[in-house]
C-alpha cells in the first residue's frame, strides 16, 4: 500500500471523528499523521517489510498509529478505520469529497436536515432548504450545487487509459526540458496497460539526487496544468492536474532504478510473490534493490529482480499474480507476446458512409501512412440507428469505390469490403445473405437490446456466431468503461460458439471499450479462439488507439499467431477463404 493511500485513511479517520464531534486533539492527531505520511521520502510498505519497529520512531507517529500502518500494509485495511466508517452513514464520506464541504458543514447538514447522501443534498439545495441553516445562505446553495455538478464529472477515481496516457506523455515531454534528467519512465497501472488508471507514477534518475532533486521537484510542480500541489518533497512530489488526474514524481538513485521501476509498476500481488521468492533464497527485494544481508547485489536494472529469484523477465502487462510466476519458474521463458509492430492492418474502421469523420479514401490513405498493408472499412448497417447507416443500395455504392481504390493502390495496399452488421434482437443479422456473401469481412456486433434476459442474450449471440457469414464478433460484451457494465450473458458459451464456427473475437482498442478484458482474452485463448485487435476508428486520431488493444492482448498472453491482423495480406486472405 502506497503512502498516499495510508495518508488518505488517516485523513478520513480524522474527518469521521470531526463529524462526530470528537476531541480536537484526537482529530488533529490523525490529520497530522496524514500529512506526515504523505511527505515521507521513503515508501512505508518497504519500511514495514524490512524494519517495522522503526515506524514508531517517525515524528508524530506513536504506537497506535504505527500499529495501524503495519496493519494497513500487511492486510490492506485497518479494523479501527472500518469500525469508524460503520459508525456514520456511508454517504457522509462521499459528501466530504465535494469542493468546499468540510466535516463541520457535513455535521450541520446531517444534524439539522438529516442529509446523508449527495442526492439528498442536491434535493435540499434545489428546494432552498440549505439557506435556512445558521451560517448558510443562497450563495451557499449555489456553491453546493456547483460542487455537485463538478463532482459528477469525476465521480470515479479511475481514468481511462487513453486520457492518462496523454497526460503522462505531455508531462514527461515537459520534464525532459531539464537536461540533468538521465532517465524517466512512467510506472504503475499505466505501464501495465490496465484499462483504467488511478494515478500516474513517474520515476526519474539524475547523477546527484542530493544536489539536483530540489530543482527537479520545483520544475515538476510548476507545470502549467497543475491545479493543486498535494505534496512537494525532496524525493517525491504529488500534484493534481486540471483533468482530475493525480501525478506522483519520484527521484530515485540510478543504481536502484530497476528495482524502483519494478516495485512501483506492481501490481501489489505480483510484488508480494516476488518478495516471498526472494525470502526463500535468503534475499530481500525492495524498491531500493536486491540485498543479501546488508550487501546490495542488484537493482540497477529490472532484470536483476527477476534473475535474483530465478525467473525470466516478466513483461509488465502480465504482472498480477495470475499464473506468471508459476509459468516462469516452470518454463524459464515466456512466449513472444504480440507487439504493436506485429500489426499489419486494421479490420474495423468507419467512414462517412456511416458515422465516420473521414471519407473512405482518406481513411485508407491514413492507414497506409501508418505503415499498414491493408484495412477493412466496416461501416454500420442501418438497424443500429446511426445516421447514414448503410442499406443494400449504399453498400453496393461503397463496393464500387473500394474496387476503384484497390485498382489505384495496386499491390501497395488493399481495402477489404466490410461491414459492421448489427445483431438483431432474435440473433439474426441486419443484412440479407446475398449481401453478406459478397463481403470480404463481416463483423457482427450488438448495439441494441443490451438488457434482455441473460439466457435470451446468450442464445442471441450464439445464433449470430453460428451464421455462416460471421467472421468477427465486435466488442463482444458491450461494456463502456466507467459508463456502462457489460451485457449479462454466458460469455463462455458464446466463446465456445465462436470457436466452433471460426468466428474471431474482437479486442476493441477504443479506450472507452477495451473489450474483451484480459481475463476473457486469456480464457478464450485457452479455448483456441482467434482474435482481431481493431481500433473501431471513426477518424484519424482513433487509429492511435491500436496500442491499447495490443496492450490488452498482451495482458491476455496473446501471441502474434493468435491475432488475425498480424497475418500478411496473403495469409489473411487465404485464412478467410478457408473458413
Coordinates of C-alpha atoms in Angstrom, one line a residue:
X1 CA 0.0 0.0 0.0
X2 CA 1.4 3.4 -1.0
X3 CA 1.9 6.3 1.4
X4 CA -0.8 8.3 -0.3
X5 CA -3.4 5.6 0.4
X6 CA -2.3 5.3 4.1
X7 CA -2.5 9.1 4.4
X8 CA -6.0 9.1 2.9
X9 CA -7.1 6.5 5.5
X10 CA -5.8 8.7 8.4
X11 CA -7.4 11.8 6.9
X12 CA -10.7 10.0 6.6
X13 CA -10.5 8.8 10.2
X14 CA -9.9 12.4 11.3
X15 CA -12.8 13.6 9.3
X16 CA -15.2 11.0 10.8
X17 CA -14.1 11.9 14.3
X18 CA -14.7 15.6 13.4
X19 CA -18.2 14.9 12.2
X20 CA -18.9 13.0 15.4
X21 CA -17.6 16.0 17.5
X22 CA -14.7 14.1 19.0
X23 CA -11.9 15.7 21.0
X24 CA -9.9 18.2 18.9
X25 CA -6.6 16.7 19.8
X26 CA -7.6 13.2 18.7
X27 CA -9.0 14.6 15.4
X28 CA -5.8 16.6 14.9
X29 CA -3.5 13.6 15.6
X30 CA -5.0 11.7 12.6
X31 CA -4.7 14.8 10.4
X32 CA -1.1 15.5 11.3
X33 CA -0.3 11.8 10.8
X34 CA -1.8 12.0 7.3
X35 CA 0.4 14.9 6.4
X36 CA 3.5 13.3 7.9
X37 CA 2.9 10.0 5.9
X38 CA 2.3 11.9 2.7
X39 CA 5.5 13.8 2.9
X40 CA 7.8 10.9 3.9
X41 CA 10.7 10.3 1.5
X42 CA 10.5 6.5 1.9
X43 CA 7.7 4.2 1.0
X44 CA 6.2 2.8 4.2
X45 CA 5.5 -0.6 2.6
X46 CA 9.2 -1.1 2.2
X47 CA 9.8 0.0 5.8
X48 CA 7.2 -2.4 7.2
X49 CA 8.7 -5.3 5.2
X50 CA 12.3 -4.5 6.3
X51 CA 12.1 -2.9 9.8
X52 CA 8.5 -2.4 11.1
X53 CA 9.8 -1.4 14.6
X54 CA 11.3 1.8 13.2
X55 CA 7.9 3.2 12.2
X56 CA 7.1 4.3 15.7
X57 CA 10.2 6.5 15.7
X58 CA 8.8 8.7 12.9
X59 CA 7.9 12.1 14.5
X60 CA 4.1 12.3 15.1
X61 CA 3.6 8.5 14.7
X62 CA 3.0 6.9 18.1
X63 CA 2.5 3.2 18.9
X64 CA -1.2 3.2 18.0
X65 CA -0.7 4.9 14.6
X66 CA 2.4 2.7 14.0
X67 CA 0.3 -0.5 14.5
X68 CA -2.4 0.9 12.1
X69 CA 0.3 1.5 9.4
X70 CA 1.6 -2.0 9.8
X71 CA -1.9 -3.4 9.6
X72 CA -2.7 -1.4 6.5
X73 CA 0.4 -2.6 4.7
X74 CA 0.1 -6.2 5.7
X75 CA -3.7 -6.6 5.2
X76 CA -4.8 -3.8 3.0
X77 CA -7.2 -2.4 5.7
X78 CA -7.4 -1.2 9.3
X79 CA -10.0 -2.6 11.7
X80 CA -10.3 0.7 13.5
X81 CA -10.9 2.6 10.3
X82 CA -13.6 0.1 9.2
X83 CA -15.2 0.4 12.6
X84 CA -15.3 4.2 12.3
X85 CA -16.8 4.1 8.8
X86 CA -19.7 1.9 10.1
X87 CA -20.4 4.5 12.8
X88 CA -21.8 7.1 10.4
X89 CA -24.0 7.0 7.3
X90 CA -21.9 5.9 4.4
X91 CA -23.0 8.8 2.2
X92 CA -21.5 11.4 4.5
X93 CA -18.0 10.5 3.4
X94 CA -19.0 11.0 -0.2
X95 CA -20.4 14.4 0.6
X96 CA -17.0 15.3 2.0
X97 CA -15.5 14.8 -1.5
X98 CA -17.4 17.9 -2.7
X99 CA -15.3 21.1 -3.1
X100 CA -15.9 23.5 -0.2
X101 CA -17.7 21.0 2.0
X102 CA -15.8 20.0 5.1
X103 CA -16.6 17.9 8.2
X104 CA -18.3 20.8 10.1
X105 CA -20.6 21.5 7.3
X106 CA -21.4 17.8 6.8
X107 CA -22.3 17.6 10.5
X108 CA -24.5 20.7 10.3
X109 CA -26.4 19.3 7.3
X110 CA -26.8 15.9 8.9
X111 CA -28.0 17.0 12.3
X112 CA -30.4 19.7 11.0
X113 CA -31.7 18.3 7.7
X114 CA -30.9 14.6 8.0
X115 CA -28.9 14.8 4.8
X116 CA -27.0 11.5 4.4
X117 CA -26.1 11.5 0.6
X118 CA -25.2 13.7 -2.3
X119 CA -28.7 13.2 -4.0
X120 CA -30.3 14.3 -0.7
X121 CA -28.0 17.3 -0.5
X122 CA -28.9 18.2 -4.1
X123 CA -32.6 17.9 -3.4
X124 CA -32.3 20.1 -0.3
X125 CA -30.3 22.8 -2.2
X126 CA -32.7 22.9 -5.1
X127 CA -35.6 23.3 -2.6
X128 CA -33.9 26.2 -0.8
X129 CA -33.5 24.4 2.5
X130 CA -29.8 24.9 2.9
X131 CA -30.2 28.7 3.3
X132 CA -32.3 28.1 6.5
X133 CA -29.3 26.9 8.4
X134 CA -27.1 29.1 10.6
X135 CA -24.1 30.5 8.6
X136 CA -25.6 29.3 5.2
X137 CA -27.3 31.4 2.6
X138 CA -28.5 31.5 -1.0
X139 CA -24.9 31.7 -2.2
X140 CA -24.0 28.6 -0.1
X141 CA -26.7 26.7 -2.0
X142 CA -25.4 27.8 -5.4
X143 CA -21.8 26.8 -4.4
X144 CA -23.0 23.4 -3.2
X145 CA -25.0 22.7 -6.5
X146 CA -21.9 23.8 -8.5
X147 CA -19.7 21.5 -6.5
X148 CA -22.1 18.6 -7.1
X149 CA -22.0 19.3 -10.8
X150 CA -18.3 19.3 -10.8
X151 CA -18.1 16.1 -8.8
X152 CA -20.4 14.2 -11.2
X153 CA -17.7 14.7 -13.9
X154 CA -15.1 13.0 -11.7
X155 CA -17.3 10.6 -9.8
X156 CA -14.8 7.7 -10.3
X157 CA -11.3 7.8 -9.0
X158 CA -10.1 6.0 -12.1
X159 CA -9.4 7.4 -15.5
X160 CA -9.4 5.8 -18.9
X161 CA -6.0 4.7 -20.1
X162 CA -6.2 6.9 -23.2
X163 CA -6.7 10.0 -21.1
X164 CA -4.0 9.0 -18.6
X165 CA -1.5 8.2 -21.3
X166 CA -2.0 11.6 -23.0
X167 CA -1.4 13.4 -19.6
X168 CA 1.7 11.2 -18.9
X169 CA 3.2 11.9 -22.3
X170 CA 2.7 15.7 -22.1
X171 CA 4.1 15.8 -18.5
X172 CA 7.1 13.7 -19.5
X173 CA 7.8 15.9 -22.5
X174 CA 7.7 18.9 -20.2
X175 CA 10.1 17.3 -17.7
X176 CA 12.5 16.4 -20.5
X177 CA 13.4 20.1 -20.8
X178 CA 15.6 19.5 -17.7
X179 CA 19.0 18.3 -19.1
X180 CA 20.1 16.7 -15.9
X181 CA 17.4 14.0 -16.0
X182 CA 19.2 10.9 -17.1
X183 CA 16.2 8.5 -17.4
X184 CA 12.5 8.8 -17.0
X185 CA 9.7 6.2 -17.1
X186 CA 6.1 6.0 -16.0
X187 CA 5.2 3.0 -13.9
X188 CA 2.1 1.7 -12.2
X189 CA -1.1 0.6 -13.8
X190 CA -0.4 2.8 -16.9
X191 CA 2.8 0.8 -17.6
X192 CA 0.8 -2.4 -17.2
X193 CA -1.8 -1.2 -19.7
X194 CA -4.7 -1.6 -17.3
X195 CA -8.0 -0.3 -18.7
X196 CA -8.4 2.4 -16.0
X197 CA -5.7 4.3 -14.1
X198 CA -5.8 5.5 -10.6
X199 CA -2.9 7.9 -10.8
X200 CA 0.3 8.4 -12.9
X201 CA 3.6 7.4 -11.3
X202 CA 6.8 8.8 -12.9
X203 CA 10.3 7.8 -11.9
X204 CA 13.4 9.9 -12.8
X205 CA 17.1 9.5 -12.2
X206 CA 19.9 12.1 -12.0
X207 CA 23.6 11.9 -11.4
X208 CA 23.4 13.6 -8.0
X209 CA 20.0 13.3 -6.3
X210 CA 21.0 15.2 -3.2
X211 CA 22.0 18.2 -5.2
X212 CA 19.6 18.1 -8.1
X213 CA 16.3 16.8 -6.7
X214 CA 15.2 20.2 -5.5
X215 CA 15.3 21.7 -9.0
X216 CA 13.5 18.8 -10.5
X217 CA 10.7 18.9 -7.9
X218 CA 10.3 22.7 -8.4
X219 CA 10.1 22.2 -12.1
X220 CA 7.5 19.4 -11.6
X221 CA 5.1 21.4 -9.5
X222 CA 5.4 24.4 -11.9
X223 CA 3.8 22.6 -14.8
X224 CA 1.0 24.7 -16.3
X225 CA -1.7 22.1 -15.9
X226 CA -1.2 21.7 -12.2
X227 CA -4.2 23.0 -10.2
X228 CA -3.1 21.7 -6.8
X229 CA 0.2 20.7 -5.2
X230 CA -0.6 17.9 -2.8
X231 CA 2.9 17.4 -1.6
X232 CA 6.4 18.7 -2.5
X233 CA 9.3 16.8 -1.0
X234 CA 12.9 16.1 -1.7
X235 CA 12.4 12.8 -3.5
X236 CA 8.7 12.7 -4.0
X237 CA 6.0 15.2 -5.0
X238 CA 2.3 14.8 -5.9
X239 CA 0.0 17.1 -7.9
X240 CA -3.5 17.1 -9.3
X241 CA -4.0 18.2 -12.9
X242 CA -6.8 20.2 -14.5
X243 CA -8.1 16.9 -16.0
X244 CA -8.5 15.5 -12.5
X245 CA -5.6 13.1 -12.8
X246 CA -3.2 12.7 -9.9
X247 CA 0.5 12.5 -10.8
X248 CA 3.4 11.4 -8.5
X249 CA 7.0 12.0 -9.3
X250 CA 9.9 10.2 -7.6
X251 CA 13.6 10.8 -7.9
X252 CA 15.5 7.6 -7.4
X253 CA 19.1 6.7 -7.4
X254 CA 20.3 5.3 -10.8
X255 CA 21.8 2.3 -9.0
X256 CA 18.3 1.2 -7.9
X257 CA 16.2 2.5 -10.8
X258 CA 15.4 -1.0 -12.0
X259 CA 14.2 -2.1 -8.5
X260 CA 12.1 1.1 -8.1
X261 CA 10.6 0.6 -11.6
X262 CA 9.6 -2.9 -10.7
X263 CA 8.3 -2.0 -7.3
X264 CA 6.1 0.9 -8.5
X265 CA 4.9 -0.9 -11.6
X266 CA 3.3 -3.6 -9.4
X267 CA 0.8 -4.9 -9.2
X268 CA 1.0 -5.5 -5.4
X269 CA 0.0 -9.1 -5.6
X270 CA 2.9 -9.8 -8.1
X271 CA 5.3 -7.9 -5.9
X272 CA 4.3 -9.9 -2.8
X273 CA 5.1 -13.1 -4.7
X274 CA 8.5 -11.8 -5.8
X275 CA 9.3 -10.9 -2.2
X276 CA 8.3 -14.3 -1.0
X277 CA 10.5 -16.0 -3.6
X278 CA 13.4 -13.7 -2.5
X279 CA 12.9 -14.6 1.1
X280 CA 13.2 -18.3 0.4
X281 CA 16.5 -17.6 -1.3
X282 CA 17.8 -15.7 1.7
X283 CA 17.4 -12.4 -0.2
X284 CA 15.4 -9.2 0.4
X285 CA 13.8 -7.3 -2.5
X286 CA 12.6 -3.7 -2.1
X287 CA 12.3 -0.5 -4.2
X288 CA 16.0 0.0 -3.3
X289 CA 17.3 -3.2 -4.8
X290 CA 18.1 -6.8 -4.1
X291 CA 20.0 -7.4 -0.8
X292 CA 21.8 -10.4 0.7
X293 CA 22.1 -9.4 4.3
X294 CA 23.3 -5.8 4.2
X295 CA 25.0 -6.2 0.9
X296 CA 23.3 -4.9 -2.2
X297 CA 23.6 -7.5 -5.0
X298 CA 21.3 -6.0 -7.7
X299 CA 18.7 -3.4 -8.6
X300 CA 20.1 -1.2 -11.3
X301 CA 18.1 -2.9 -14.0
X302 CA 14.7 -4.5 -13.7
X303 CA 16.1 -7.8 -14.9
X304 CA 18.1 -8.0 -11.7
X305 CA 15.0 -8.6 -9.7
X306 CA 13.8 -11.5 -11.8
X307 CA 17.2 -13.1 -12.1
X308 CA 17.7 -13.0 -8.3
X309 CA 14.5 -15.1 -7.7
X310 CA 15.1 -17.5 -10.6
X311 CA 12.6 -16.0 -13.1
X312 CA 13.0 -14.9 -16.7
X313 CA 12.0 -11.3 -17.3
X314 CA 8.2 -10.8 -16.9
X315 CA 6.6 -8.2 -19.1
X316 CA 4.7 -5.6 -17.0
X317 CA 1.3 -6.3 -18.7
X318 CA 1.0 -9.7 -17.1
X319 CA 2.3 -8.9 -13.6
X320 CA -0.7 -9.6 -11.4
X321 CA -0.1 -13.0 -9.8
X322 CA -2.3 -14.7 -12.4
X323 CA 0.0 -17.6 -13.3
X324 CA 3.0 -15.7 -14.5
X325 CA 5.2 -16.7 -11.5
X326 CA 4.4 -20.4 -11.9
X327 CA 4.8 -20.3 -15.7
X328 CA 8.2 -18.5 -15.4
X329 CA 9.5 -21.0 -12.7
X330 CA 8.5 -24.0 -14.8
X331 CA 9.4 -22.9 -18.4
X332 CA 12.2 -20.3 -17.7
X333 CA 11.0 -18.5 -20.8
X334 CA 7.8 -16.7 -21.8
X335 CA 6.2 -16.8 -25.3
X336 CA 6.8 -13.8 -27.5
X337 CA 3.6 -11.8 -26.9
X338 CA 2.0 -9.7 -29.6
X339 CA 3.6 -6.3 -30.2
X340 CA 2.4 -3.1 -31.9
X341 CA 4.8 -3.6 -34.8
X342 CA 3.3 -7.1 -35.4
X343 CA 0.0 -5.5 -36.6
X344 CA -0.3 -5.4 -40.4
X345 CA -3.7 -3.8 -40.7
X346 CA -7.0 -2.8 -39.0
X347 CA -10.1 -4.8 -39.6
X348 CA -12.7 -2.4 -38.1
X349 CA -13.0 1.2 -39.2
X350 CA -15.7 3.6 -40.3
X351 CA -16.0 6.3 -42.9
X352 CA -18.5 8.9 -44.0
X353 CA -20.6 6.1 -45.4
X354 CA -22.0 5.9 -41.9
X355 CA -20.7 7.8 -38.8
X356 CA -17.1 8.3 -39.6
X357 CA -15.3 11.7 -39.8
X358 CA -13.3 11.0 -43.0
X359 CA -14.0 9.6 -46.4
X360 CA -13.2 6.0 -47.3
X361 CA -10.3 7.2 -49.4
X362 CA -8.9 9.4 -46.6
X363 CA -9.1 6.6 -44.1
X364 CA -7.4 4.1 -46.4
X365 CA -4.6 6.6 -47.2
X366 CA -4.1 7.3 -43.5
X367 CA -3.8 3.6 -42.7
X368 CA -1.2 3.4 -45.5
X369 CA 0.7 6.3 -43.9
X370 CA 0.6 4.3 -40.6
X371 CA 2.5 1.5 -42.3
X372 CA -0.3 -0.9 -42.7
X373 CA -0.7 -3.3 -45.6
X374 CA -4.5 -3.5 -45.5
X375 CA -7.6 -2.3 -43.8
X376 CA -11.3 -3.1 -43.7
X377 CA -13.8 -0.3 -43.9
X378 CA -16.7 -1.6 -41.9
X379 CA -19.5 1.0 -41.8
X380 CA -22.6 0.3 -39.9
X381 CA -25.7 -1.4 -41.2
X382 CA -28.9 0.5 -40.9
X383 CA -30.6 -1.1 -37.9
X384 CA -28.2 0.4 -35.3
X385 CA -29.9 3.8 -35.9
X386 CA -26.7 5.6 -36.9
X387 CA -27.4 8.5 -39.3
X388 CA -26.3 7.3 -42.7
X389 CA -26.2 3.6 -41.7
X390 CA -25.9 1.6 -44.9
X391 CA -28.7 -0.2 -46.7
X392 CA -28.2 -2.5 -49.7
X393 CA -28.0 0.3 -52.2
X394 CA -25.5 2.3 -50.2
X395 CA -23.2 -0.7 -49.5
X396 CA -23.1 -1.6 -53.2
X397 CA -22.1 2.0 -53.9
X398 CA -19.3 1.6 -51.4
X399 CA -18.1 -1.6 -53.1
X400 CA -17.6 0.3 -56.4
X401 CA -15.5 2.9 -54.6
X402 CA -13.4 0.1 -52.9
X403 CA -12.8 -1.6 -56.3
X404 CA -11.7 1.7 -57.8
X405 CA -9.3 2.5 -54.9
X406 CA -7.9 -1.0 -54.8
X407 CA -7.1 -0.8 -58.5
X408 CA -5.3 2.5 -57.9
X409 CA -3.4 1.2 -54.9
X410 CA -2.2 -1.9 -56.8
X411 CA 0.0 -4.2 -54.6
X412 CA 0.8 -1.4 -52.1
X413 CA -2.4 -1.7 -50.1
X414 CA -5.8 -3.4 -50.0
X415 CA -9.1 -2.3 -48.7
X416 CA -11.3 -5.3 -47.7
X417 CA -15.0 -4.8 -48.3
X418 CA -16.5 -5.0 -44.9
X419 CA -19.5 -4.1 -42.7
X420 CA -20.3 -3.9 -39.0
X421 CA -23.6 -5.7 -39.2
X422 CA -25.9 -5.3 -36.3
X423 CA -27.1 -8.4 -34.4
X424 CA -30.9 -8.1 -34.3
X425 CA -32.9 -8.9 -31.1
X426 CA -33.5 -12.5 -32.3
X427 CA -29.9 -13.1 -33.2
X428 CA -30.3 -12.7 -37.0
X429 CA -28.2 -10.3 -38.9
X430 CA -29.2 -6.9 -40.3
X431 CA -28.4 -7.8 -44.0
X432 CA -29.7 -10.4 -46.4
X433 CA -27.5 -13.4 -47.2
X434 CA -26.9 -12.2 -50.8
X435 CA -25.3 -9.0 -49.4
X436 CA -23.4 -10.8 -46.7
X437 CA -22.0 -13.3 -49.1
X438 CA -20.4 -10.6 -51.2
X439 CA -18.4 -9.1 -48.2
X440 CA -14.8 -9.8 -47.5
X441 CA -15.2 -9.3 -43.8
X442 CA -18.3 -9.4 -41.7
X443 CA -18.2 -8.0 -38.1
X444 CA -21.3 -8.9 -36.1
X445 CA -21.9 -6.5 -33.2
X446 CA -24.7 -6.0 -30.7
X447 CA -25.5 -2.3 -30.2
X448 CA -29.1 -2.5 -29.1
X449 CA -31.2 -4.8 -26.7
X450 CA -28.4 -5.0 -24.1
X451 CA -30.7 -5.5 -21.2
X452 CA -32.7 -8.5 -22.3
X453 CA -32.8 -11.7 -20.2
X454 CA -29.3 -13.2 -19.9
X455 CA -30.4 -16.6 -21.3
X456 CA -32.0 -14.9 -24.3
X457 CA -28.9 -12.7 -24.7
X458 CA -26.7 -15.8 -24.8
X459 CA -28.9 -17.5 -27.4
X460 CA -29.0 -14.3 -29.4
X461 CA -25.2 -14.0 -29.6
X462 CA -24.7 -17.7 -30.2
X463 CA -27.1 -17.6 -33.2
X464 CA -25.2 -14.6 -34.6
X465 CA -21.9 -16.6 -34.2
X466 CA -23.4 -19.5 -36.0
X467 CA -24.4 -17.5 -39.1
X468 CA -22.2 -18.8 -42.0
X469 CA -21.2 -15.2 -42.9
X470 CA -20.0 -14.2 -39.4
X471 CA -16.2 -13.7 -39.2
X472 CA -15.5 -11.4 -36.2
X473 CA -17.7 -10.6 -33.2
X474 CA -17.3 -6.9 -32.4
X475 CA -16.8 -5.6 -28.9
X476 CA -18.3 -8.8 -27.5
X477 CA -19.5 -7.8 -24.1
X478 CA -20.7 -4.3 -25.0
X479 CA -19.2 -2.6 -22.0
X480 CA -18.3 1.1 -21.9
X481 CA -15.7 1.7 -19.2
X482 CA -16.8 4.0 -16.3
X483 CA -20.2 4.3 -18.0
X484 CA -21.9 1.0 -18.8
X485 CA -21.5 -2.5 -17.5
X486 CA -21.1 -5.5 -19.8
X487 CA -24.3 -7.2 -21.1
X488 CA -25.4 -10.1 -18.9
X489 CA -25.0 -13.4 -20.7
X490 CA -22.9 -16.6 -20.6
X491 CA -19.7 -15.4 -22.3
X492 CA -18.1 -18.8 -22.1
X493 CA -20.9 -20.4 -24.1
X494 CA -20.6 -17.6 -26.7
X495 CA -16.8 -18.0 -26.9
X496 CA -17.4 -21.8 -27.5
X497 CA -19.8 -21.0 -30.3
X498 CA -17.3 -18.5 -31.9
X499 CA -14.5 -21.1 -31.7
X500 CA -16.7 -23.8 -33.2
X501 CA -17.8 -21.6 -36.1
X502 CA -14.4 -19.9 -36.8
X503 CA -15.6 -16.5 -35.6
X504 CA -12.8 -14.4 -34.3
X505 CA -13.3 -12.3 -31.1
X506 CA -12.5 -8.6 -31.4
X507 CA -10.3 -6.8 -28.9
X508 CA -11.8 -3.3 -29.4
X509 CA -8.9 -0.8 -28.8
X510 CA -11.1 2.2 -28.1
X511 CA -10.2 3.4 -24.6
X512 CA -13.9 3.6 -23.8
X513 CA -14.3 -0.1 -24.5
X514 CA -11.2 -2.3 -24.4
X515 CA -13.5 -5.2 -24.9
X516 CA -12.6 -8.1 -24.4
X517 CA -10.9 -7.8 -21.0
X518 CA -7.7 -9.6 -20.3
X519 CA -9.5 -12.3 -18.2
X520 CA -11.8 -13.2 -21.0
X521 CA -9.0 -13.0 -23.6
X522 CA -7.0 -15.5 -21.7
X523 CA -10.0 -17.8 -21.3
X524 CA -10.8 -17.6 -25.0
X525 CA -7.1 -18.2 -26.0
X526 CA -7.1 -21.3 -23.9
X527 CA -10.2 -22.5 -25.8
X528 CA -8.4 -22.0 -29.1
X529 CA -10.1 -18.7 -30.2
X530 CA -8.7 -16.4 -32.8
X531 CA -8.7 -12.6 -32.2
X532 CA -8.7 -9.4 -34.2
X533 CA -7.3 -6.3 -32.5
X534 CA -9.1 -3.4 -34.0
X535 CA -9.4 0.3 -33.4
X536 CA -13.0 0.8 -34.5
X537 CA -11.6 4.1 -35.8
X538 CA -14.1 6.8 -36.7
X539 CA -11.3 9.2 -37.7
X540 CA -7.5 9.6 -37.9
X541 CA -7.0 10.2 -34.2
X542 CA -8.7 6.9 -33.2
X543 CA -6.1 4.9 -35.2
X544 CA -3.5 5.7 -32.5
X545 CA -5.5 3.6 -30.0
X546 CA -4.2 0.4 -31.5
X547 CA -1.5 0.2 -28.9
X548 CA -4.2 0.0 -26.1
X549 CA -5.7 -3.0 -27.8
X550 CA -2.3 -4.6 -28.2
X551 CA -1.7 -3.9 -24.5
X552 CA -4.9 -5.8 -23.7
X553 CA -3.8 -8.6 -25.9
X554 CA -0.5 -8.8 -24.1
X555 CA -2.4 -8.8 -20.8
X556 CA -4.2 -11.8 -22.1
X557 CA -1.0 -13.6 -23.1
X558 CA -1.7 -13.4 -26.8
X559 CA 1.0 -14.3 -29.3
X560 CA 1.1 -13.0 -32.9
X561 CA -0.3 -16.3 -34.2
X562 CA -3.5 -15.8 -32.2
X563 CA -4.2 -12.4 -33.8
X564 CA -5.6 -12.3 -37.4
X565 CA -4.3 -8.9 -38.3
X566 CA -0.7 -9.9 -37.6
X567 CA -1.1 -12.1 -40.7
X568 CA 0.4 -10.9 -44.0
X569 CA -2.2 -9.9 -46.6
X570 CA -1.7 -13.1 -48.5
X571 CA -2.1 -15.3 -45.4
X572 CA -5.1 -13.3 -44.1
X573 CA -6.8 -13.6 -47.5
X574 CA -6.2 -17.3 -47.5
X575 CA -7.5 -17.7 -44.0
X576 CA -10.8 -16.0 -44.7
X577 CA -11.2 -18.1 -47.8
X578 CA -10.6 -21.3 -45.8
X579 CA -13.3 -20.7 -43.1

